[in-house]
Short mmCIF file of C-alpha atoms in Angstrom, two decimals:
data_model
loop_
_atom_site.label_atom_id
_atom_site.label_comp_id
_atom_site.label_asym_id
_atom_site.label_seq_id
_atom_site.Cartn_x
_atom_site.Cartn_y
_atom_site.Cartn_z
CA MET A 1348 -20.55 -1.17 -24.24
CA THR A 1349 -19.12 -3.08 -21.31
CA ILE A 1350 -18.07 -1.15 -18.26
CA ALA A 1351 -14.75 -2.33 -16.80
CA ILE A 1352 -14.36 0.18 -14.00
CA GLU A 1353 -17.22 1.85 -12.20
CA VAL A 1354 -16.68 4.49 -9.54
CA ALA A 1355 -19.68 5.72 -7.57
CA ASP A 1356 -19.75 8.61 -5.10
CA LEU A 1357 -16.15 8.01 -4.13
CA VAL A 1358 -14.96 10.03 -1.16
CA VAL A 1359 -11.33 9.74 -0.07
CA HIS A 1360 -9.50 11.65 2.62
CA ARG A 1361 -5.74 11.54 2.96
CA GLY A 1362 -4.79 12.64 6.44
CA SER A 1363 -7.34 15.27 7.41
CA ARG A 1364 -7.51 16.59 3.84
CA PRO A 1365 -10.38 15.55 1.56
CA VAL A 1366 -8.91 14.52 -1.81
CA LEU A 1367 -11.90 13.14 -3.72
CA HIS A 1368 -15.34 14.52 -3.01
CA GLY A 1369 -17.94 12.07 -4.25
CA LEU A 1370 -16.50 11.23 -7.64
CA THR A 1371 -18.56 9.16 -10.07
CA CYS A 1372 -17.41 7.81 -13.43
CA ALA A 1373 -17.47 4.70 -15.61
CA ILE A 1374 -14.72 3.41 -17.84
CA GLU A 1375 -15.41 1.30 -20.87
CA ALA A 1376 -13.64 -2.03 -21.35
CA GLY A 1377 -11.00 -2.18 -24.06
CA SER A 1378 -10.46 1.56 -24.16
CA ILE A 1379 -7.71 3.98 -23.21
CA THR A 1380 -8.91 6.58 -20.76
CA GLY A 1381 -6.73 9.56 -19.96
CA LEU A 1382 -6.88 10.91 -16.44
CA LEU A 1383 -5.81 14.52 -16.62
CA GLY A 1384 -5.42 17.20 -14.05
CA PRO A 1385 -2.81 19.23 -12.25
CA SER A 1386 -0.56 17.80 -9.59
CA GLY A 1387 -2.51 17.33 -6.37
CA SER A 1388 -5.87 17.07 -8.11
CA GLY A 1389 -6.49 13.50 -6.94
CA LYS A 1390 -5.34 11.49 -9.98
CA THR A 1391 -3.07 9.17 -8.04
CA THR A 1392 -5.64 8.77 -5.27
CA LEU A 1393 -8.32 7.75 -7.78
CA MET A 1394 -5.92 5.25 -9.38
CA ARG A 1395 -4.99 3.83 -5.98
CA ALA A 1396 -8.69 3.41 -5.21
CA VAL A 1397 -9.21 1.52 -8.48
CA VAL A 1398 -6.25 -0.74 -7.73
CA GLY A 1399 -7.66 -1.27 -4.24
CA VAL A 1400 -4.73 -0.02 -2.17
CA GLN A 1401 -6.42 3.17 -1.01
CA VAL A 1402 -8.48 3.37 2.15
CA VAL A 1403 -11.72 5.02 1.06
CA ARG A 1404 -14.16 6.88 3.29
CA SER A 1405 -17.31 6.13 1.30
CA GLY A 1406 -18.56 5.20 -2.13
CA THR A 1407 -17.78 2.15 -4.22
CA VAL A 1408 -15.25 1.17 -6.85
CA THR A 1409 -16.12 -1.86 -8.98
CA VAL A 1410 -13.55 -3.41 -11.30
CA LEU A 1411 -14.57 -6.19 -13.71
CA GLY A 1412 -17.61 -6.83 -11.55
CA HIS A 1413 -15.66 -7.18 -8.31
CA PRO A 1414 -15.11 -4.63 -5.56
CA ALA A 1415 -11.68 -3.00 -6.08
CA GLY A 1416 -8.93 -4.91 -4.31
CA HIS A 1417 -10.80 -8.25 -4.52
CA THR A 1418 -8.52 -11.31 -4.56
CA ALA A 1419 -9.79 -12.34 -7.99
CA LEU A 1420 -8.57 -9.03 -9.42
CA ARG A 1421 -4.96 -9.54 -8.39
CA ARG A 1422 -4.30 -11.70 -11.44
CA GLN A 1423 -6.01 -9.25 -13.76
CA ILE A 1424 -4.72 -5.86 -12.80
CA GLY A 1425 -1.41 -4.19 -13.55
CA TYR A 1426 -0.37 -1.09 -11.67
CA LEU A 1427 2.42 1.32 -12.48
CA THR A 1428 3.08 3.68 -9.59
CA GLN A 1429 4.35 7.17 -10.26
CA ALA A 1430 7.72 6.54 -8.60
CA PRO A 1431 9.29 3.42 -10.15
CA SER A 1432 8.61 0.50 -7.79
CA VAL A 1433 11.25 -1.96 -8.86
CA TYR A 1434 14.26 -3.34 -7.03
CA ALA A 1435 17.25 -1.05 -7.64
CA ASP A 1436 19.65 -3.84 -6.64
CA LEU A 1437 18.40 -6.26 -9.32
CA THR A 1438 18.88 -6.08 -13.08
CA VAL A 1439 16.00 -5.10 -15.36
CA ARG A 1440 15.63 -8.70 -16.45
CA GLU A 1441 15.67 -10.05 -12.89
CA ASN A 1442 12.96 -7.58 -11.90
CA ALA A 1443 10.76 -8.52 -14.86
CA ARG A 1444 11.31 -12.24 -14.26
CA TYR A 1445 10.40 -11.93 -10.59
CA PHE A 1446 7.18 -10.05 -11.29
CA ALA A 1447 6.38 -12.52 -14.10
CA SER A 1448 6.84 -15.40 -11.66
CA LEU A 1449 4.16 -13.94 -9.38
CA TYR A 1450 1.65 -14.61 -12.17
CA GLY A 1451 3.08 -18.03 -12.92
CA LEU A 1452 4.78 -16.75 -16.09
CA GLY A 1453 8.24 -17.65 -17.27
CA ALA A 1454 11.39 -15.98 -18.53
CA ALA A 1455 10.13 -15.67 -22.12
CA ASP A 1456 7.19 -13.48 -21.09
CA ALA A 1457 9.45 -11.38 -18.89
CA ASP A 1458 11.99 -10.86 -21.67
CA ALA A 1459 9.20 -9.90 -24.08
CA ALA A 1460 7.96 -7.22 -21.63
CA VAL A 1461 11.51 -5.86 -21.32
CA ARG A 1462 11.69 -5.64 -25.13
CA ASP A 1463 8.26 -3.99 -25.31
CA VAL A 1464 9.42 -1.08 -23.17
CA GLY A 1465 12.59 -0.69 -25.23
CA LEU A 1466 15.00 -1.93 -22.59
CA ALA A 1467 16.35 -5.04 -24.32
CA GLY A 1468 19.77 -3.40 -24.54
CA ALA A 1469 19.81 -2.63 -20.81
CA ALA A 1470 18.31 -5.93 -19.63
CA ARG A 1471 21.46 -6.97 -17.78
CA GLN A 1472 22.01 -3.63 -16.09
CA LEU A 1473 21.11 -3.00 -12.47
CA VAL A 1474 18.04 -0.80 -12.22
CA GLY A 1475 19.96 1.41 -9.79
CA ASP A 1476 22.43 2.27 -12.57
CA LEU A 1477 19.75 3.37 -15.07
CA SER A 1478 18.52 6.85 -15.91
CA GLY A 1479 15.20 8.03 -14.47
CA GLY A 1480 13.33 7.39 -17.72
CA GLN A 1481 14.78 3.89 -18.07
CA ARG A 1482 13.93 3.08 -14.47
CA SER A 1483 10.37 4.12 -15.08
CA ARG A 1484 10.26 1.85 -18.14
CA ALA A 1485 11.68 -1.04 -16.10
CA SER A 1486 8.80 -0.51 -13.72
CA LEU A 1487 6.37 -0.40 -16.66
CA ALA A 1488 7.73 -3.73 -17.92
CA CYS A 1489 6.77 -5.29 -14.58
CA ALA A 1490 3.26 -3.83 -14.83
CA ILE A 1491 2.54 -5.10 -18.36
CA VAL A 1492 4.32 -8.45 -18.06
CA SER A 1493 1.12 -10.29 -17.13
CA LYS A 1494 -0.88 -8.65 -20.00
CA PRO A 1495 -3.46 -7.56 -17.42
CA LYS A 1496 -7.12 -6.99 -18.28
CA VAL A 1497 -6.98 -3.71 -16.41
CA LEU A 1498 -3.87 -1.58 -16.60
CA ILE A 1499 -3.50 1.44 -14.34
CA LEU A 1500 -0.58 3.65 -15.35
CA ASP A 1501 0.38 6.64 -13.25
CA GLU A 1502 2.36 9.03 -15.46
CA PRO A 1503 4.11 6.34 -17.51
CA THR A 1504 5.70 8.67 -20.05
CA VAL A 1505 7.29 11.32 -17.81
CA GLY A 1506 10.89 11.95 -18.79
CA GLN A 1507 10.77 9.73 -21.90
CA ASP A 1508 12.08 10.98 -25.21
CA PRO A 1509 9.44 11.70 -27.88
CA VAL A 1510 10.24 8.65 -30.00
CA LEU A 1511 9.96 6.33 -27.01
CA ARG A 1512 6.81 8.06 -25.87
CA ASP A 1513 5.29 7.38 -29.25
CA GLU A 1514 6.31 3.72 -29.03
CA LEU A 1515 4.90 3.40 -25.52
CA TRP A 1516 1.56 4.82 -26.63
CA ALA A 1517 1.56 2.32 -29.48
CA GLN A 1518 2.04 -0.40 -26.85
CA PHE A 1519 -0.89 0.89 -24.79
CA ARG A 1520 -3.03 1.00 -27.93
CA GLY A 1521 -2.03 -2.57 -28.71
CA LEU A 1522 -3.01 -3.72 -25.24
CA ALA A 1523 -6.36 -1.92 -25.50
CA GLU A 1524 -7.03 -3.50 -28.90
CA ALA A 1525 -6.33 -6.88 -27.35
CA GLY A 1526 -9.07 -6.13 -24.83
CA SER A 1527 -7.28 -4.50 -21.92
CA THR A 1528 -8.78 -1.47 -20.25
CA VAL A 1529 -6.12 1.17 -19.82
CA LEU A 1530 -6.32 4.12 -17.45
CA VAL A 1531 -3.40 6.51 -17.93
CA SER A 1532 -2.71 9.63 -15.95
CA SER A 1533 -0.74 12.46 -17.42
CA HIS A 1534 -0.39 16.16 -17.19
CA VAL A 1535 0.87 16.44 -20.74
CA MET A 1536 -2.15 17.57 -22.72
CA ASP A 1537 -0.82 16.54 -26.12
CA GLU A 1538 -0.95 12.93 -24.94
CA ALA A 1539 -4.63 13.35 -24.17
CA ASN A 1540 -5.43 13.37 -27.86
CA ARG A 1541 -4.32 9.75 -28.06
CA CYS A 1542 -6.97 8.62 -25.57
CA ASP A 1543 -10.44 7.33 -26.41
CA ARG A 1544 -11.89 9.21 -23.53
CA LEU A 1545 -10.76 11.82 -21.04
CA LEU A 1546 -11.47 12.38 -17.39
CA LEU A 1547 -10.45 15.87 -16.34
CA ILE A 1548 -10.19 16.29 -12.63
CA ARG A 1549 -9.32 19.25 -10.52
CA GLU A 1550 -9.32 19.53 -6.73
CA GLY A 1551 -11.01 16.16 -6.43
CA LEU A 1552 -13.94 16.97 -8.70
CA LEU A 1553 -14.67 15.66 -12.17
CA ILE A 1554 -14.73 18.57 -14.62
CA ALA A 1555 -15.16 16.64 -17.85
CA ASP A 1556 -15.79 13.03 -18.86
CA ASP A 1557 -15.92 12.74 -22.63
CA THR A 1558 -13.96 12.03 -25.80
CA PRO A 1559 -11.11 14.44 -26.58
CA ALA A 1560 -13.07 15.79 -29.56
CA ALA A 1561 -16.20 16.38 -27.47
CA VAL A 1562 -14.21 18.08 -24.70
CA LYS A 1563 -12.69 20.43 -27.25
CA ALA A 1564 -16.05 21.06 -28.92
CA ALA A 1565 -17.73 21.80 -25.59
CA ALA A 1566 -15.08 24.38 -24.80
CA GLY A 1567 -15.12 25.75 -28.32
CA THR A 1568 -11.37 25.41 -28.88
CA ASP A 1569 -9.02 23.04 -30.62
CA ASP A 1570 -6.42 23.22 -27.90
CA LEU A 1571 -6.92 20.84 -24.96
CA ASP A 1572 -4.96 23.04 -22.55
CA GLN A 1573 -7.26 25.91 -23.44
CA ALA A 1574 -10.31 23.64 -23.25
CA PHE A 1575 -9.36 22.57 -19.74
CA LEU A 1576 -9.01 26.21 -18.69
CA THR A 1577 -12.34 27.18 -20.25
CA LEU A 1578 -14.16 24.32 -18.52
CA ILE A 1579 -12.68 25.27 -15.15
CA ARG A 1580 -13.62 28.95 -15.59
CA ARG A 1581 -17.11 28.08 -16.73
CA ARG A 1582 -17.57 25.90 -13.68
CA GLU A 1583 -16.32 28.55 -11.30
CA ALA A 1584 -18.67 31.11 -12.83
CA VAL A 1585 -21.68 28.89 -12.08
CA PRO A 1586 -21.79 28.15 -8.33
CA ALA A 1587 -22.64 24.51 -7.71
CA MET B 1111 6.05 -21.58 -5.96
CA ILE B 1112 5.74 -17.80 -5.43
CA LEU B 1113 7.43 -18.37 -2.07
CA LEU B 1114 10.48 -19.91 -3.73
CA HIS B 1115 10.61 -17.24 -6.44
CA THR B 1116 10.53 -14.63 -3.69
CA THR B 1117 13.33 -16.40 -1.81
CA GLY B 1118 15.33 -16.47 -5.04
CA ARG B 1119 14.71 -12.79 -5.67
CA ILE B 1120 15.93 -11.84 -2.17
CA LEU B 1121 19.04 -13.99 -2.53
CA ARG B 1122 19.72 -12.43 -5.94
CA GLN B 1123 19.51 -8.99 -4.37
CA LEU B 1124 22.05 -10.12 -1.77
CA ARG B 1125 24.31 -11.54 -4.47
CA HIS B 1126 24.46 -8.19 -6.26
CA ASP B 1127 25.63 -6.64 -3.00
CA ARG B 1128 28.99 -8.38 -2.62
CA ARG B 1129 30.17 -6.15 0.19
CA THR B 1130 27.18 -7.08 2.34
CA VAL B 1131 27.82 -10.77 1.71
CA ALA B 1132 31.50 -10.36 2.57
CA MET B 1133 30.62 -8.58 5.79
CA LEU B 1134 27.97 -11.15 6.67
CA VAL B 1135 30.62 -13.84 6.57
CA ALA B 1136 33.68 -11.95 7.76
CA VAL B 1137 32.43 -9.81 10.64
CA PRO B 1138 31.47 -12.62 13.04
CA THR B 1139 34.76 -14.41 12.37
CA LEU B 1140 36.75 -11.23 13.02
CA LEU B 1141 34.88 -10.55 16.24
CA LEU B 1142 35.42 -14.12 17.42
CA THR B 1143 39.12 -13.78 16.69
CA LEU B 1144 39.17 -10.56 18.71
CA LEU B 1145 37.50 -12.38 21.58
CA TYR B 1146 40.11 -15.14 21.31
CA TYR B 1147 43.01 -12.74 21.78
CA MET B 1148 41.19 -10.82 24.53
CA PHE B 1149 40.97 -13.99 26.61
CA ASP B 1150 44.28 -15.43 25.50
CA GLY B 1151 45.11 -18.35 27.76
CA GLN B 1152 41.72 -18.34 29.50
CA GLY B 1153 40.19 -21.15 27.46
CA MET B 1154 37.16 -21.59 29.72
CA VAL B 1155 36.12 -17.94 29.46
CA PHE B 1156 36.60 -17.95 25.69
CA ASP B 1157 34.56 -21.16 25.34
CA HIS B 1158 31.74 -19.64 27.35
CA LEU B 1159 31.68 -16.30 25.50
CA ALA B 1160 32.38 -17.53 21.98
CA LEU B 1161 29.58 -20.08 22.20
CA VAL B 1162 27.06 -17.41 23.17
CA MET B 1163 28.38 -15.00 20.55
CA LEU B 1164 27.89 -17.62 17.82
CA GLY B 1165 24.20 -17.23 18.61
CA VAL B 1166 24.11 -13.50 19.23
CA PHE B 1167 25.88 -12.26 16.08
CA PRO B 1168 23.41 -13.75 13.61
CA PHE B 1169 20.52 -12.42 15.70
CA ILE B 1170 21.78 -8.83 15.62
CA ILE B 1171 23.02 -8.84 12.04
CA MET B 1172 19.86 -10.37 10.59
CA PHE B 1173 17.71 -7.98 12.60
CA LEU B 1174 19.52 -5.03 11.08
CA ILE B 1175 19.58 -6.33 7.52
CA THR B 1176 15.94 -7.36 7.51
CA SER B 1177 14.58 -4.20 9.06
CA ILE B 1178 16.36 -2.12 6.42
CA ALA B 1179 15.41 -4.48 3.56
CA MET B 1180 11.75 -4.42 4.55
CA LEU B 1181 11.77 -0.68 5.10
CA ARG B 1182 13.07 -0.33 1.53
CA GLU B 1183 10.21 -2.48 0.28
CA ARG B 1184 7.84 -0.13 2.02
CA THR B 1185 9.43 3.17 0.98
CA THR B 1186 10.17 2.32 -2.66
CA GLY B 1187 6.62 1.14 -3.27
CA THR B 1188 7.59 -2.43 -4.13
CA LEU B 1189 5.62 -3.71 -1.13
CA GLU B 1190 2.47 -1.92 -2.26
CA ARG B 1191 2.97 -3.28 -5.75
CA LEU B 1192 3.59 -6.84 -4.52
CA LEU B 1193 0.37 -6.72 -2.53
CA THR B 1194 -1.59 -5.96 -5.74
CA THR B 1195 -0.28 -9.19 -7.32
CA PRO B 1196 -1.28 -12.79 -6.54
CA LEU B 1197 1.51 -12.93 -3.91
CA ARG B 1198 0.28 -13.85 -0.43
CA LYS B 1199 1.67 -12.11 2.64
CA THR B 1200 3.10 -15.42 3.85
CA ASP B 1201 4.98 -15.83 0.53
CA LEU B 1202 6.80 -12.62 1.29
CA LEU B 1203 7.42 -13.22 5.00
CA PHE B 1204 8.55 -16.81 4.60
CA GLY B 1205 10.49 -15.79 1.50
CA TYR B 1206 12.53 -13.49 3.69
CA GLY B 1207 12.73 -16.20 6.34
CA LEU B 1208 14.10 -18.79 3.92
CA ALA B 1209 16.51 -16.43 2.16
CA PHE B 1210 18.00 -14.94 5.29
CA GLY B 1211 17.87 -18.32 7.04
CA LEU B 1212 20.11 -19.69 4.27
CA ALA B 1213 22.43 -16.70 4.55
CA ALA B 1214 22.51 -17.23 8.31
CA ALA B 1215 23.34 -20.92 7.89
CA LEU B 1216 26.34 -19.98 5.74
CA GLN B 1217 27.38 -17.35 8.25
CA ALA B 1218 27.03 -19.68 11.23
CA ALA B 1219 28.85 -22.51 9.45
CA VAL B 1220 31.85 -20.32 8.62
CA ALA B 1221 31.98 -18.72 12.09
CA SER B 1222 31.64 -22.12 13.81
CA ALA B 1223 34.29 -23.69 11.59
CA LEU B 1224 36.70 -20.93 12.52
CA ALA B 1225 35.82 -21.11 16.22
CA TYR B 1226 36.15 -24.89 16.48
CA LEU B 1227 39.04 -25.53 14.09
CA LEU B 1228 41.32 -22.52 14.49
CA LEU B 1229 40.40 -20.92 17.80
CA GLY B 1230 40.06 -24.18 19.71
CA LEU B 1231 36.47 -23.69 20.87
CA ASP B 1232 35.52 -26.66 23.00
CA THR B 1233 31.92 -27.75 23.64
CA GLN B 1234 30.63 -31.03 25.05
CA GLY B 1235 27.84 -31.17 22.47
CA SER B 1236 28.00 -31.19 18.69
CA PRO B 1237 28.83 -28.14 16.53
CA GLY B 1238 25.82 -29.12 14.39
CA LEU B 1239 23.51 -28.23 17.29
CA VAL B 1240 25.32 -24.91 17.71
CA ILE B 1241 24.73 -24.08 14.04
CA MET B 1242 21.09 -25.14 14.30
CA ILE B 1243 20.51 -22.80 17.24
CA ALA B 1244 22.46 -19.99 15.52
CA VAL B 1245 20.22 -20.29 12.45
CA ALA B 1246 17.09 -20.22 14.62
CA ASN B 1247 18.47 -17.08 16.25
CA ALA B 1248 19.13 -15.49 12.88
CA VAL B 1249 15.56 -16.23 11.83
CA LEU B 1250 14.36 -14.75 15.12
CA GLY B 1251 16.35 -11.58 14.40
CA MET B 1252 14.88 -11.53 10.91
CA ALA B 1253 11.29 -11.93 12.13
CA LEU B 1254 11.71 -9.15 14.71
CA GLY B 1255 13.34 -6.99 12.03
CA LEU B 1256 10.34 -7.46 9.72
CA LEU B 1257 8.09 -6.42 12.56
CA ALA B 1258 10.24 -3.45 13.62
CA SER B 1259 10.34 -2.06 10.07
CA ALA B 1260 6.61 -1.37 10.34
CA PHE B 1261 7.30 1.18 13.06
CA ALA B 1262 10.06 3.03 11.25
CA LYS B 1263 9.54 5.65 8.57
CA THR B 1264 13.22 6.17 7.75
CA GLU B 1265 16.46 4.19 7.82
CA PHE B 1266 17.62 6.39 10.72
CA GLN B 1267 14.69 5.18 12.78
CA ALA B 1268 15.06 1.58 11.65
CA VAL B 1269 18.68 1.22 12.77
CA GLN B 1270 17.78 2.64 16.16
CA PHE B 1271 15.41 -0.20 16.80
CA MET B 1272 18.48 -2.43 16.99
CA PRO B 1273 19.58 -1.12 20.43
CA VAL B 1274 15.93 -1.09 21.53
CA VAL B 1275 15.26 -4.70 20.57
CA ALA B 1276 18.67 -6.38 20.80
CA ILE B 1277 20.61 -4.79 23.64
CA PRO B 1278 18.12 -5.37 26.48
CA GLN B 1279 17.89 -9.00 25.38
CA LEU B 1280 21.68 -9.26 25.39
CA LEU B 1281 22.02 -7.61 28.81
CA LEU B 1282 19.34 -9.77 30.40
CA CYS B 1283 20.08 -13.12 28.77
CA GLY B 1284 22.26 -14.28 31.66
CA LEU B 1285 25.59 -13.60 29.99
CA PHE B 1286 26.59 -10.62 32.14
CA VAL B 1287 24.72 -11.43 35.35
CA PRO B 1288 23.44 -14.94 36.10
CA ARG B 1289 19.66 -14.91 35.87
CA GLU B 1290 19.29 -16.33 39.38
CA ALA B 1291 21.24 -13.33 40.73
CA MET B 1292 18.89 -10.78 39.12
CA ALA B 1293 16.20 -8.87 41.00
CA GLY B 1294 12.91 -10.75 40.74
CA TRP B 1295 11.32 -8.36 38.25
CA LEU B 1296 14.41 -8.36 36.05
CA GLU B 1297 14.46 -12.13 36.02
CA ALA B 1298 10.80 -12.07 35.02
CA VAL B 1299 11.59 -9.70 32.14
CA SER B 1300 14.50 -11.93 31.19
CA SER B 1301 12.16 -14.94 31.11
CA ALA B 1302 9.93 -13.12 28.64
CA LEU B 1303 12.74 -12.42 26.15
CA PRO B 1304 13.43 -15.04 23.47
CA LEU B 1305 17.20 -14.49 23.33
CA THR B 1306 17.41 -15.78 26.94
CA TYR B 1307 16.25 -19.19 25.72
CA ALA B 1308 18.61 -19.18 22.75
CA VAL B 1309 21.56 -18.48 25.03
CA GLU B 1310 20.47 -21.14 27.51
CA ALA B 1311 20.15 -23.65 24.67
CA LEU B 1312 23.69 -22.87 23.53
CA GLN B 1313 24.98 -23.26 27.09
CA GLU B 1314 23.27 -26.64 27.28
CA VAL B 1315 25.17 -27.71 24.16
CA GLY B 1316 28.36 -26.43 25.78
CA ALA B 1317 27.85 -28.46 28.95
CA HIS B 1318 26.29 -31.74 27.76
CA THR B 1319 27.42 -34.33 25.24
CA ASP B 1320 23.90 -35.09 24.04
CA ALA B 1321 21.03 -32.75 23.26
CA THR B 1322 19.13 -32.21 26.50
CA GLY B 1323 15.42 -31.77 27.10
CA THR B 1324 16.08 -28.20 28.27
CA MET B 1325 17.87 -27.47 25.02
CA TRP B 1326 14.97 -28.73 22.91
CA ARG B 1327 12.46 -26.83 25.05
CA ASP B 1328 14.51 -23.63 24.64
CA PHE B 1329 14.83 -24.23 20.91
CA ALA B 1330 11.06 -24.67 20.70
CA VAL B 1331 10.55 -21.38 22.57
CA VAL B 1332 12.76 -19.58 20.03
CA VAL B 1333 10.87 -21.13 17.11
CA GLY B 1334 7.58 -20.17 18.78
CA ALA B 1335 8.81 -16.59 19.19
CA VAL B 1336 9.68 -16.55 15.47
CA LEU B 1337 6.14 -17.61 14.56
CA VAL B 1338 4.57 -15.01 16.86
CA ALA B 1339 6.80 -12.26 15.41
CA LEU B 1340 5.97 -13.35 11.85
CA LEU B 1341 2.24 -13.33 12.56
CA ALA B 1342 2.54 -9.88 14.09
CA ALA B 1343 4.59 -8.76 11.08
CA ALA B 1344 1.91 -10.13 8.73
CA ALA B 1345 -0.64 -7.96 10.51
CA THR B 1346 1.46 -4.88 9.68
CA LEU B 1347 1.39 -5.63 5.94
CA ARG B 1348 -1.70 -3.72 4.90
CA ARG B 1349 -3.01 -4.01 1.40
CA ARG B 1350 -4.89 -0.77 1.82
CA THR B 1351 -3.20 2.31 3.21
CA PRO B 1352 -4.53 5.81 3.90
#
């Protein structure tokens, strides 16, 4: 097994507040890893650290053998932020074509990415005129346009209808099968079952790092929500 | 290549905002017309003021537009995203410079055409030099706007940098009080402000048939100020943030 992302003893403070307290994990190449946890647990901070945009206090993050944020990684990483970061005053197609151009790709690749996120019909619309879910997909198109080796997706399916959500997960699976390493955050537990592996985090600490089946088995339940709860309670009962 | 794609993207954003484009072109011409009627029959005064205003309008307008545009890049997350791609900081900064420089050239050309052809503006030197200096001024406003956006968290704050950055330069550039008549310390401050040189360069074009050495020196000072502001702005583009 090849490790694509390796996080060791990562400590991050945002403002005066510690967000991650010495987190360690490894993510296998070509897999989909779900990053689960409640809002404020440190999911976004961990993703930002992997992308290399987060100032870290200590610890290391290694991506494809380079320290996170290394110049060589900029061609190989795709990042979808939680709030859609696309230009509201450009059309969907113009956004995708601009981000494609940053990787030296042309209009055909951009249009394919727009189709992949189900926005072909809205390609000529200004992003500012789209619904929240469509805007988020426009942003996703710009993240996947370069077919990155490492794809970091912060809550990509929020506000999407179930059919689209299913199609988006099929896309992520396709990318992983083609060799991309996908890290997806979510707080929807039913999506967790689609991941190869899960990282459960709460208050900046890793609570579980295993396959969905193993997480459920360890907690002795078939319901991931319940499993998460059990693992938290078990942890709190045993002082560290 | 990324630089040109970025320039194209910024121009495309402008194109979708027709009202902004209309105002970019129309506002300076309307203000010049106002000036014309204010000094009706006092051709010398109008020549003096209109010439300086051809340089000042693009400076102020581009400062405002750029500081808001860059603030939007910061607050909507597009800047953070761009900095995770192969784009270099200079691609972005010079992309803005080229795009808004082109917009400024259009603005200056229309305003100058109106001033010379309809309002009877009279300068000894060539209108081409006036446009050249106006574009340099616009790019100066743009570069300072990029820099100022780093110190604003909201649009409310960003627009208030306009009076902070532009008005002192306007007051001290020698338009209201001749620089020689200023108190020593004020003249020293005036000498440190780039707009002073832009205005002096325009006045040189107004008074001399051919481009003078002073004009070229002043022009070079403005270009130098642009480069310093861009370098400072580059330092505010952080790939990693807390």
